[in-house]
């Protein structure tokens, strides 16, 4: 997980869309039907925050054990919509 983020995301078929979001939202991920992942990057947030969150989200998807995120950050897995 020390690979540069753009390369890491490309290697794991991750598309990134940047959107205006609420202040408390630090990112999101959704699997697509084509097997790729879609990451939502909040617009205007610090680059270091996105780097941390993107790596944490990818680690969660890949089930890679990572150290806990610093407070107040947390990952929440929501059930799939039916």
Short mmCIF file of N, CA and C in Angstrom, two decimals:
data_model
loop_
_atom_site.label_atom_id
_atom_site.label_comp_id
_atom_site.label_asym_id
_atom_site.label_seq_id
_atom_site.Cartn_x
_atom_site.Cartn_y
_atom_site.Cartn_z
N UNK A 1 0.82 -1.20 0.00
CA UNK A 1 0.00 0.00 0.00
C UNK A 1 0.86 1.27 0.00
N UNK A 2 2.16 1.14 -0.27
CA UNK A 2 3.01 2.33 -0.37
C UNK A 2 3.17 2.81 -1.81
N UNK A 3 2.55 2.11 -2.74
CA UNK A 3 2.56 2.50 -4.14
C UNK A 3 1.91 3.88 -4.28
N UNK A 4 2.39 4.74 -5.18
CA UNK A 4 1.72 6.02 -5.38
C UNK A 4 0.22 5.81 -5.64
N UNK A 5 -0.60 6.65 -5.04
CA UNK A 5 -2.05 6.47 -5.08
C UNK A 5 -2.62 6.33 -6.50
N UNK A 6 -2.27 7.19 -7.45
CA UNK A 6 -2.85 7.03 -8.80
C UNK A 6 -2.54 5.64 -9.40
N UNK A 7 -1.34 5.16 -9.20
CA UNK A 7 -0.96 3.84 -9.70
C UNK A 7 -1.72 2.74 -8.98
N UNK A 8 -1.86 2.86 -7.67
CA UNK A 8 -2.58 1.88 -6.87
C UNK A 8 -4.04 1.79 -7.31
N UNK A 9 -4.67 2.92 -7.51
CA UNK A 9 -6.07 2.94 -7.94
C UNK A 9 -6.22 2.34 -9.34
N UNK A 10 -5.30 2.65 -10.24
CA UNK A 10 -5.36 2.09 -11.60
C UNK A 10 -5.18 0.57 -11.57
N UNK A 11 -4.25 0.09 -10.75
CA UNK A 11 -3.99 -1.35 -10.67
C UNK A 11 -5.20 -2.13 -10.16
N UNK A 12 -6.06 -1.47 -9.38
CA UNK A 12 -7.21 -2.15 -8.79
C UNK A 12 -8.53 -1.71 -9.43
N UNK A 13 -8.45 -1.17 -10.64
CA UNK A 13 -9.65 -0.81 -11.42
C UNK A 13 -10.58 0.13 -10.68
N UNK A 14 -10.01 1.21 -10.15
CA UNK A 14 -10.80 2.20 -9.41
C UNK A 14 -10.97 3.46 -10.25
N UNK A 15 -12.22 3.87 -10.44
CA UNK A 15 -12.53 5.15 -11.06
C UNK A 15 -12.81 6.14 -9.94
N UNK A 16 -12.42 7.40 -10.13
CA UNK A 16 -12.63 8.43 -9.10
C UNK A 16 -13.44 9.56 -9.70
N UNK A 17 -14.48 9.96 -8.97
CA UNK A 17 -15.28 11.12 -9.34
C UNK A 17 -15.20 12.10 -8.18
N UNK A 18 -14.98 13.37 -8.49
CA UNK A 18 -14.90 14.41 -7.46
C UNK A 18 -16.22 15.16 -7.42
N UNK A 19 -16.81 15.22 -6.23
CA UNK A 19 -18.12 15.86 -6.06
C UNK A 19 -18.11 16.81 -4.86
N UNK A 20 -18.97 17.81 -4.92
CA UNK A 20 -19.23 18.66 -3.76
C UNK A 20 -20.02 17.82 -2.76
N UNK A 21 -19.59 17.78 -1.51
CA UNK A 21 -20.26 16.95 -0.50
C UNK A 21 -20.41 17.74 0.80
N UNK A 22 -21.13 17.16 1.74
CA UNK A 22 -21.23 17.75 3.07
C UNK A 22 -19.86 17.74 3.74
N UNK A 23 -19.65 18.65 4.67
CA UNK A 23 -18.35 18.78 5.33
C UNK A 23 -17.92 17.52 6.07
N UNK A 24 -18.85 16.73 6.59
CA UNK A 24 -18.50 15.54 7.35
C UNK A 24 -18.21 14.31 6.51
N UNK A 25 -18.37 14.40 5.20
CA UNK A 25 -18.15 13.26 4.31
C UNK A 25 -16.72 13.30 3.78
N UNK A 26 -15.97 12.23 4.00
CA UNK A 26 -14.56 12.21 3.60
C UNK A 26 -14.29 11.26 2.43
N UNK A 27 -15.31 10.63 1.88
CA UNK A 27 -15.12 9.76 0.73
C UNK A 27 -16.05 8.57 0.78
N UNK A 28 -16.19 7.91 -0.37
CA UNK A 28 -17.05 6.74 -0.44
C UNK A 28 -16.63 5.85 -1.58
N UNK A 29 -17.09 4.61 -1.52
CA UNK A 29 -16.77 3.64 -2.56
C UNK A 29 -18.02 2.83 -2.89
N UNK A 30 -18.15 2.52 -4.17
CA UNK A 30 -19.28 1.68 -4.61
C UNK A 30 -18.78 0.75 -5.70
N UNK A 31 -19.06 -0.54 -5.55
CA UNK A 31 -18.71 -1.46 -6.64
C UNK A 31 -19.65 -1.24 -7.82
N UNK A 32 -19.11 -1.31 -9.01
CA UNK A 32 -19.91 -1.17 -10.22
C UNK A 32 -20.20 -2.54 -10.80
N UNK A 33 -21.22 -2.61 -11.63
CA UNK A 33 -21.60 -3.88 -12.24
C UNK A 33 -20.51 -4.44 -13.14
N UNK A 34 -19.66 -3.57 -13.70
CA UNK A 34 -18.59 -4.02 -14.59
C UNK A 34 -17.35 -4.51 -13.84
N UNK A 35 -17.44 -4.58 -12.51
CA UNK A 35 -16.33 -5.08 -11.71
C UNK A 35 -15.37 -4.00 -11.23
N UNK A 36 -15.49 -2.80 -11.75
CA UNK A 36 -14.64 -1.70 -11.31
C UNK A 36 -15.22 -1.10 -10.03
N UNK A 37 -14.41 -0.33 -9.34
CA UNK A 37 -14.86 0.38 -8.14
C UNK A 37 -14.99 1.86 -8.47
N UNK A 38 -15.96 2.51 -7.87
CA UNK A 38 -16.13 3.95 -8.01
C UNK A 38 -15.87 4.59 -6.65
N UNK A 39 -14.85 5.43 -6.59
CA UNK A 39 -14.55 6.18 -5.37
C UNK A 39 -15.07 7.60 -5.53
N UNK A 40 -15.72 8.10 -4.49
CA UNK A 40 -16.18 9.49 -4.47
C UNK A 40 -15.18 10.29 -3.65
N UNK A 41 -14.58 11.27 -4.31
CA UNK A 41 -13.60 12.16 -3.68
C UNK A 41 -14.28 13.50 -3.42
N UNK A 42 -14.39 13.91 -2.15
CA UNK A 42 -15.00 15.22 -1.86
C UNK A 42 -14.16 16.37 -2.41
N UNK A 43 -14.78 17.27 -3.12
CA UNK A 43 -14.08 18.43 -3.68
C UNK A 43 -13.61 19.37 -2.58
N UNK A 44 -12.43 19.94 -2.78
CA UNK A 44 -11.93 20.96 -1.87
C UNK A 44 -11.36 20.46 -0.56
N UNK A 45 -11.22 19.16 -0.40
CA UNK A 45 -10.66 18.63 0.85
C UNK A 45 -9.15 18.51 0.70
N UNK A 46 -8.41 18.50 1.82
CA UNK A 46 -6.95 18.40 1.75
C UNK A 46 -6.48 17.12 1.05
N UNK A 47 -5.42 17.23 0.27
CA UNK A 47 -4.87 16.08 -0.46
C UNK A 47 -4.47 14.95 0.49
N UNK A 48 -3.90 15.29 1.64
CA UNK A 48 -3.48 14.26 2.59
C UNK A 48 -4.68 13.48 3.12
N UNK A 49 -5.80 14.16 3.31
CA UNK A 49 -7.00 13.49 3.78
C UNK A 49 -7.48 12.49 2.72
N UNK A 50 -7.52 12.92 1.45
CA UNK A 50 -7.95 12.02 0.39
C UNK A 50 -7.01 10.82 0.27
N UNK A 51 -5.74 11.06 0.36
CA UNK A 51 -4.75 9.98 0.29
C UNK A 51 -5.03 8.94 1.37
N UNK A 52 -5.26 9.39 2.59
CA UNK A 52 -5.53 8.50 3.71
C UNK A 52 -6.83 7.74 3.50
N UNK A 53 -7.88 8.45 3.11
CA UNK A 53 -9.19 7.82 2.96
C UNK A 53 -9.23 6.86 1.77
N UNK A 54 -8.64 7.23 0.66
CA UNK A 54 -8.64 6.35 -0.51
C UNK A 54 -7.91 5.05 -0.20
N UNK A 55 -6.78 5.14 0.48
CA UNK A 55 -6.02 3.94 0.84
C UNK A 55 -6.82 3.09 1.84
N UNK A 56 -7.47 3.74 2.78
CA UNK A 56 -8.27 3.00 3.78
C UNK A 56 -9.45 2.31 3.11
N UNK A 57 -10.13 3.01 2.18
CA UNK A 57 -11.27 2.40 1.50
C UNK A 57 -10.82 1.22 0.64
N UNK A 58 -9.72 1.39 -0.08
CA UNK A 58 -9.22 0.29 -0.91
C UNK A 58 -8.80 -0.88 -0.04
N UNK A 59 -8.13 -0.60 1.07
CA UNK A 59 -7.74 -1.66 2.00
C UNK A 59 -8.94 -2.42 2.52
N UNK A 60 -10.02 -1.71 2.82
CA UNK A 60 -11.25 -2.35 3.31
C UNK A 60 -11.84 -3.26 2.23
N UNK A 61 -11.90 -2.77 1.01
CA UNK A 61 -12.45 -3.56 -0.10
C UNK A 61 -11.62 -4.82 -0.34
N UNK A 62 -10.30 -4.66 -0.29
CA UNK A 62 -9.39 -5.78 -0.55
C UNK A 62 -9.17 -6.66 0.68
N UNK A 63 -9.74 -6.24 1.81
CA UNK A 63 -9.60 -6.97 3.08
C UNK A 63 -8.13 -7.06 3.52
N UNK A 64 -7.41 -5.96 3.31
CA UNK A 64 -6.02 -5.84 3.73
C UNK A 64 -6.00 -5.25 5.14
N UNK A 65 -5.37 -5.91 6.09
CA UNK A 65 -5.33 -5.34 7.44
C UNK A 65 -4.50 -4.04 7.46
N UNK A 66 -5.12 -2.99 7.95
CA UNK A 66 -4.46 -1.69 8.06
C UNK A 66 -4.64 -1.16 9.47
N UNK A 67 -3.75 -0.27 9.90
CA UNK A 67 -3.95 0.34 11.22
C UNK A 67 -5.23 1.17 11.23
N UNK A 68 -5.80 1.39 12.41
CA UNK A 68 -7.03 2.19 12.48
C UNK A 68 -6.78 3.62 11.99
N UNK A 69 -7.84 4.20 11.47
CA UNK A 69 -7.78 5.60 11.05
C UNK A 69 -7.72 6.49 12.29
N UNK A 70 -7.08 7.66 12.17
CA UNK A 70 -7.07 8.58 13.31
C UNK A 70 -8.47 9.15 13.55
N UNK A 71 -8.77 9.47 14.80
CA UNK A 71 -10.05 10.11 15.13
C UNK A 71 -10.09 11.46 14.42
N UNK A 72 -11.18 11.87 13.91
CA UNK A 72 -12.54 11.37 14.00
C UNK A 72 -12.93 10.49 12.80
N UNK A 73 -11.97 10.05 11.99
CA UNK A 73 -12.29 9.28 10.78
C UNK A 73 -12.70 7.86 11.12
N UNK A 74 -13.62 7.31 10.32
CA UNK A 74 -13.99 5.92 10.44
C UNK A 74 -14.58 5.45 9.12
N UNK A 75 -14.47 4.16 8.88
CA UNK A 75 -15.09 3.58 7.70
C UNK A 75 -16.38 2.90 8.13
N UNK A 76 -17.42 3.11 7.38
CA UNK A 76 -18.71 2.50 7.66
C UNK A 76 -19.14 1.74 6.43
N UNK A 77 -19.43 0.45 6.60
CA UNK A 77 -19.89 -0.37 5.50
C UNK A 77 -21.41 -0.45 5.55
N UNK A 78 -22.05 -0.03 4.48
CA UNK A 78 -23.51 -0.03 4.41
C UNK A 78 -23.97 -1.27 3.64
N UNK A 79 -25.11 -1.84 4.03
CA UNK A 79 -25.61 -2.99 3.28
C UNK A 79 -26.00 -2.59 1.87
N UNK A 80 -25.87 -3.53 0.95
CA UNK A 80 -26.23 -3.27 -0.44
C UNK A 80 -27.74 -3.05 -0.55
N UNK A 81 -28.12 -2.13 -1.41
CA UNK A 81 -29.54 -1.88 -1.65
C UNK A 81 -30.14 -3.03 -2.44
N UNK A 82 -31.36 -3.40 -2.14
CA UNK A 82 -32.01 -4.49 -2.86
C UNK A 82 -32.97 -3.99 -3.90
#
